[in-house]
Amino acid sequence: MGFLVFLALGGWSAPGTPQAANAIEEINAEFHFLGAEDTLLLHEEEGKLSGQIDVYQNGDESDDVLSYDLRLGLRKNDRVEFKTAQIHRKYFRFSGAVQRGSGHAEKDADYIRLVGDLEIITVRGDSGEESVERKQVVLKSMSASEISDE
């Protein structure tokens, strides 16, 4: 009886079933981030994530783009967590899941999604106190043509 409940709850899938076909082997993609031109680049190797977030600045900033390198990044099954380096007293943290998107092939837009909580942390210079802005996000992978156009 316990085995049947296990099967009914989706605890096993044979190769070729939709659950197995939707499994994401590794995350090696570029994603749309918060702003229209902002991007997140992720590379996974043996459950460890590396990459960067490129954030375009408005006209009054000294740099056109700030590149926040990932300092910590892990994936276990469908769970993804990362934290960036700090630039100008600001950094990002993400905790969520990797999911299959609406794209049908790796080169398609929205082939992979990161769904979860994004925290934008600002550190006060005088006290070191952190101010946290939390957002629920769905970050969609970019298509091959979007990446090659850059």
PDB file of C-alpha atoms in Angstrom:
ATOM      1  CA  MET A   1       0.000   0.000   0.000  1.00  0.00           C
ATOM      2  CA  GLY A   2       2.793   2.474   0.907  1.00  0.00           C
ATOM      3  CA  PHE A   3       4.470   1.882  -2.471  1.00  0.00           C
ATOM      4  CA  LEU A   4       1.242   2.727  -4.329  1.00  0.00           C
ATOM      5  CA  VAL A   5       0.899   5.977  -2.377  1.00  0.00           C
ATOM      6  CA  PHE A   6       4.537   6.768  -3.247  1.00  0.00           C
ATOM      7  CA  LEU A   7       3.795   6.227  -6.962  1.00  0.00           C
ATOM      8  CA  ALA A   8       0.536   8.192  -6.796  1.00  0.00           C
ATOM      9  CA  LEU A   9       2.353  11.167  -5.284  1.00  0.00           C
ATOM     10  CA  GLY A  10       4.889  11.158  -8.125  1.00  0.00           C
ATOM     11  CA  GLY A  11       7.764   9.726  -6.124  1.00  0.00           C
ATOM     12  CA  TRP A  12       9.148   7.836  -9.124  1.00  0.00           C
ATOM     13  CA  SER A  13       9.357   8.574 -12.805  1.00  0.00           C
ATOM     14  CA  ALA A  14      10.582   6.366 -15.580  1.00  0.00           C
ATOM     15  CA  PRO A  15      12.965   7.738 -18.231  1.00  0.00           C
ATOM     16  CA  GLY A  16      11.032   9.558 -20.906  1.00  0.00           C
ATOM     17  CA  THR A  17       8.148  10.592 -18.670  1.00  0.00           C
ATOM     18  CA  PRO A  18       7.432  14.320 -18.577  1.00  0.00           C
ATOM     19  CA  GLN A  19       8.927  14.692 -15.095  1.00  0.00           C
ATOM     20  CA  ALA A  20      12.225  13.124 -16.196  1.00  0.00           C
ATOM     21  CA  ALA A  21      12.211  15.043 -19.489  1.00  0.00           C
ATOM     22  CA  ASN A  22      11.769  18.356 -17.644  1.00  0.00           C
ATOM     23  CA  ALA A  23      14.751  17.753 -15.360  1.00  0.00           C
ATOM     24  CA  ILE A  24      17.365  20.473 -15.706  1.00  0.00           C
ATOM     25  CA  GLU A  25      20.807  18.890 -15.788  1.00  0.00           C
ATOM     26  CA  GLU A  26      22.880  22.044 -15.322  1.00  0.00           C
ATOM     27  CA  ILE A  27      22.250  25.763 -15.342  1.00  0.00           C
ATOM     28  CA  ASN A  28      24.413  27.426 -17.982  1.00  0.00           C
ATOM     29  CA  ALA A  29      22.367  30.377 -19.132  1.00  0.00           C
ATOM     30  CA  GLU A  30      21.980  34.118 -19.229  1.00  0.00           C
ATOM     31  CA  PHE A  31      18.799  35.550 -17.704  1.00  0.00           C
ATOM     32  CA  HIS A  32      16.916  38.831 -17.880  1.00  0.00           C
ATOM     33  CA  PHE A  33      17.336  40.585 -14.528  1.00  0.00           C
ATOM     34  CA  LEU A  34      15.531  43.565 -12.990  1.00  0.00           C
ATOM     35  CA  GLY A  35      16.049  46.351 -15.555  1.00  0.00           C
ATOM     36  CA  ALA A  36      15.476  46.144 -19.301  1.00  0.00           C
ATOM     37  CA  GLU A  37      19.201  45.711 -20.052  1.00  0.00           C
ATOM     38  CA  ASP A  38      20.280  44.053 -16.772  1.00  0.00           C
ATOM     39  CA  THR A  39      21.402  40.421 -16.990  1.00  0.00           C
ATOM     40  CA  LEU A  40      22.304  37.493 -14.768  1.00  0.00           C
ATOM     41  CA  LEU A  41      24.856  34.987 -16.080  1.00  0.00           C
ATOM     42  CA  LEU A  42      24.953  31.609 -14.302  1.00  0.00           C
ATOM     43  CA  HIS A  43      27.296  28.688 -14.819  1.00  0.00           C
ATOM     44  CA  GLU A  44      26.839  25.514 -12.806  1.00  0.00           C
ATOM     45  CA  GLU A  45      29.528  22.928 -12.211  1.00  0.00           C
ATOM     46  CA  GLU A  46      28.930  20.038  -9.796  1.00  0.00           C
ATOM     47  CA  GLY A  47      26.256  21.939  -7.868  1.00  0.00           C
ATOM     48  CA  LYS A  48      28.318  25.119  -7.495  1.00  0.00           C
ATOM     49  CA  LEU A  49      27.224  28.288  -9.247  1.00  0.00           C
ATOM     50  CA  SER A  50      29.442  31.035 -10.608  1.00  0.00           C
ATOM     51  CA  GLY A  51      28.637  34.059 -12.716  1.00  0.00           C
ATOM     52  CA  GLN A  52      27.683  37.691 -12.415  1.00  0.00           C
ATOM     53  CA  ILE A  53      24.880  40.203 -12.455  1.00  0.00           C
ATOM     54  CA  ASP A  54      25.373  43.165 -14.809  1.00  0.00           C
ATOM     55  CA  VAL A  55      23.326  46.203 -13.762  1.00  0.00           C
ATOM     56  CA  TYR A  56      23.168  49.195 -16.091  1.00  0.00           C
ATOM     57  CA  GLN A  57      23.389  52.564 -14.346  1.00  0.00           C
ATOM     58  CA  ASN A  58      21.546  55.784 -15.055  1.00  0.00           C
ATOM     59  CA  GLY A  59      23.406  58.716 -16.629  1.00  0.00           C
ATOM     60  CA  ASP A  60      24.669  60.313 -13.392  1.00  0.00           C
ATOM     61  CA  GLU A  61      26.735  57.286 -12.298  1.00  0.00           C
ATOM     62  CA  SER A  62      30.466  57.075 -13.044  1.00  0.00           C
ATOM     63  CA  ASP A  63      30.230  53.526 -14.434  1.00  0.00           C
ATOM     64  CA  ASP A  64      27.882  52.488 -17.234  1.00  0.00           C
ATOM     65  CA  VAL A  65      27.569  48.924 -15.912  1.00  0.00           C
ATOM     66  CA  LEU A  66      28.231  47.445 -12.479  1.00  0.00           C
ATOM     67  CA  SER A  67      29.175  43.751 -12.549  1.00  0.00           C
ATOM     68  CA  TYR A  68      28.356  41.976  -9.292  1.00  0.00           C
ATOM     69  CA  ASP A  69      30.330  38.689  -9.190  1.00  0.00           C
ATOM     70  CA  LEU A  70      28.724  35.735  -7.461  1.00  0.00           C
ATOM     71  CA  ARG A  71      30.571  35.007  -4.197  1.00  0.00           C
ATOM     72  CA  LEU A  72      28.446  32.095  -3.028  1.00  0.00           C
ATOM     73  CA  GLY A  73      26.250  29.978  -5.251  1.00  0.00           C
ATOM     74  CA  LEU A  74      24.755  26.532  -4.760  1.00  0.00           C
ATOM     75  CA  ARG A  75      22.207  24.297  -6.402  1.00  0.00           C
ATOM     76  CA  LYS A  76      20.729  21.192  -4.834  1.00  0.00           C
ATOM     77  CA  ASN A  77      18.045  19.456  -6.911  1.00  0.00           C
ATOM     78  CA  ASP A  78      15.737  22.305  -7.959  1.00  0.00           C
ATOM     79  CA  ARG A  79      16.799  24.708  -5.156  1.00  0.00           C
ATOM     80  CA  VAL A  80      19.107  27.584  -6.100  1.00  0.00           C
ATOM     81  CA  GLU A  81      20.800  30.105  -3.811  1.00  0.00           C
ATOM     82  CA  PHE A  82      23.400  32.746  -4.518  1.00  0.00           C
ATOM     83  CA  LYS A  83      24.904  35.906  -3.077  1.00  0.00           C
ATOM     84  CA  THR A  84      26.919  38.544  -4.943  1.00  0.00           C
ATOM     85  CA  ALA A  85      29.909  40.640  -4.004  1.00  0.00           C
ATOM     86  CA  GLN A  86      29.237  44.133  -2.687  1.00  0.00           C
ATOM     87  CA  ILE A  87      29.688  47.211  -4.893  1.00  0.00           C
ATOM     88  CA  HIS A  88      28.998  50.733  -3.634  1.00  0.00           C
ATOM     89  CA  ARG A  89      27.520  49.260  -0.425  1.00  0.00           C
ATOM     90  CA  LYS A  90      24.987  47.139  -2.313  1.00  0.00           C
ATOM     91  CA  TYR A  91      24.664  43.418  -3.063  1.00  0.00           C
ATOM     92  CA  PHE A  92      22.071  40.794  -4.077  1.00  0.00           C
ATOM     93  CA  ARG A  93      20.855  37.503  -2.584  1.00  0.00           C
ATOM     94  CA  PHE A  94      18.549  35.010  -4.294  1.00  0.00           C
ATOM     95  CA  SER A  95      16.803  31.942  -2.929  1.00  0.00           C
ATOM     96  CA  GLY A  96      14.370  29.957  -5.037  1.00  0.00           C
ATOM     97  CA  ALA A  97      13.887  27.208  -7.572  1.00  0.00           C
ATOM     98  CA  VAL A  98      15.022  26.453 -11.095  1.00  0.00           C
ATOM     99  CA  GLN A  99      12.139  25.463 -13.377  1.00  0.00           C
ATOM    100  CA  ARG A 100      11.504  24.675 -17.005  1.00  0.00           C
ATOM    101  CA  GLY A 101      10.007  27.697 -18.786  1.00  0.00           C
ATOM    102  CA  SER A 102       7.843  27.963 -21.889  1.00  0.00           C
ATOM    103  CA  GLY A 103      10.767  27.647 -24.360  1.00  0.00           C
ATOM    104  CA  HIS A 104      11.120  24.271 -26.110  1.00  0.00           C
ATOM    105  CA  ALA A 105      14.876  24.226 -26.730  1.00  0.00           C
ATOM    106  CA  GLU A 106      17.927  25.599 -24.940  1.00  0.00           C
ATOM    107  CA  LYS A 107      18.333  28.356 -27.547  1.00  0.00           C
ATOM    108  CA  ASP A 108      14.747  29.601 -26.958  1.00  0.00           C
ATOM    109  CA  ALA A 109      13.817  32.478 -24.680  1.00  0.00           C
ATOM    110  CA  ASP A 110      12.377  31.369 -21.316  1.00  0.00           C
ATOM    111  CA  TYR A 111      13.779  27.833 -21.579  1.00  0.00           C
ATOM    112  CA  ILE A 112      14.788  27.994 -17.901  1.00  0.00           C
ATOM    113  CA  ARG A 113      13.347  30.130 -15.110  1.00  0.00           C
ATOM    114  CA  LEU A 114      14.567  31.077 -11.663  1.00  0.00           C
ATOM    115  CA  VAL A 115      11.563  31.646  -9.423  1.00  0.00           C
ATOM    116  CA  GLY A 116      11.938  32.899  -5.886  1.00  0.00           C
ATOM    117  CA  ASP A 117      12.919  35.688  -3.525  1.00  0.00           C
ATOM    118  CA  LEU A 118      15.464  38.307  -4.499  1.00  0.00           C
ATOM    119  CA  GLU A 119      16.902  40.520  -1.802  1.00  0.00           C
ATOM    120  CA  ILE A 120      18.619  43.805  -2.646  1.00  0.00           C
ATOM    121  CA  ILE A 121      20.766  44.711   0.344  1.00  0.00           C
ATOM    122  CA  THR A 122      22.112  48.204   0.945  1.00  0.00           C
ATOM    123  CA  VAL A 123      24.723  48.661   3.691  1.00  0.00           C
ATOM    124  CA  ARG A 124      24.844  51.949   5.585  1.00  0.00           C
ATOM    125  CA  GLY A 125      28.352  53.401   5.566  1.00  0.00           C
ATOM    126  CA  ASP A 126      28.224  54.942   9.004  1.00  0.00           C
ATOM    127  CA  SER A 127      26.702  52.033  10.956  1.00  0.00           C
ATOM    128  CA  GLY A 128      27.139  48.987   8.699  1.00  0.00           C
ATOM    129  CA  GLU A 129      23.407  48.345   9.186  1.00  0.00           C
ATOM    130  CA  GLU A 130      21.727  46.511   6.300  1.00  0.00           C
ATOM    131  CA  SER A 131      18.535  47.662   4.634  1.00  0.00           C
ATOM    132  CA  VAL A 132      16.811  44.816   2.752  1.00  0.00           C
ATOM    133  CA  GLU A 133      14.378  45.206  -0.158  1.00  0.00           C
ATOM    134  CA  ARG A 134      12.633  41.893  -0.977  1.00  0.00           C
ATOM    135  CA  LYS A 135      11.049  41.043  -4.318  1.00  0.00           C
ATOM    136  CA  GLN A 136       9.315  37.947  -5.664  1.00  0.00           C
ATOM    137  CA  VAL A 137      10.885  37.400  -9.096  1.00  0.00           C
ATOM    138  CA  VAL A 138      10.650  35.187 -12.153  1.00  0.00           C
ATOM    139  CA  LEU A 139      13.943  35.466 -14.041  1.00  0.00           C
ATOM    140  CA  LYS A 140      13.663  34.047 -17.565  1.00  0.00           C
ATOM    141  CA  SER A 141      16.585  32.780 -19.635  1.00  0.00           C
ATOM    142  CA  MET A 142      17.487  34.709 -22.750  1.00  0.00           C
ATOM    143  CA  SER A 143      17.332  33.308 -26.272  1.00  0.00           C
ATOM    144  CA  ALA A 144      20.492  32.618 -28.244  1.00  0.00           C
ATOM    145  CA  SER A 145      19.689  35.556 -30.560  1.00  0.00           C
ATOM    146  CA  GLU A 146      19.294  37.964 -27.605  1.00  0.00           C
ATOM    147  CA  ILE A 147      22.700  36.930 -26.275  1.00  0.00           C
ATOM    148  CA  SER A 148      24.448  37.164 -29.667  1.00  0.00           C
ATOM    149  CA  ASP A 149      22.962  40.644 -30.291  1.00  0.00           C
ATOM    150  CA  GLU A 150      24.856  42.087 -27.321  1.00  0.00           C
TER     151      GLU A 150
END
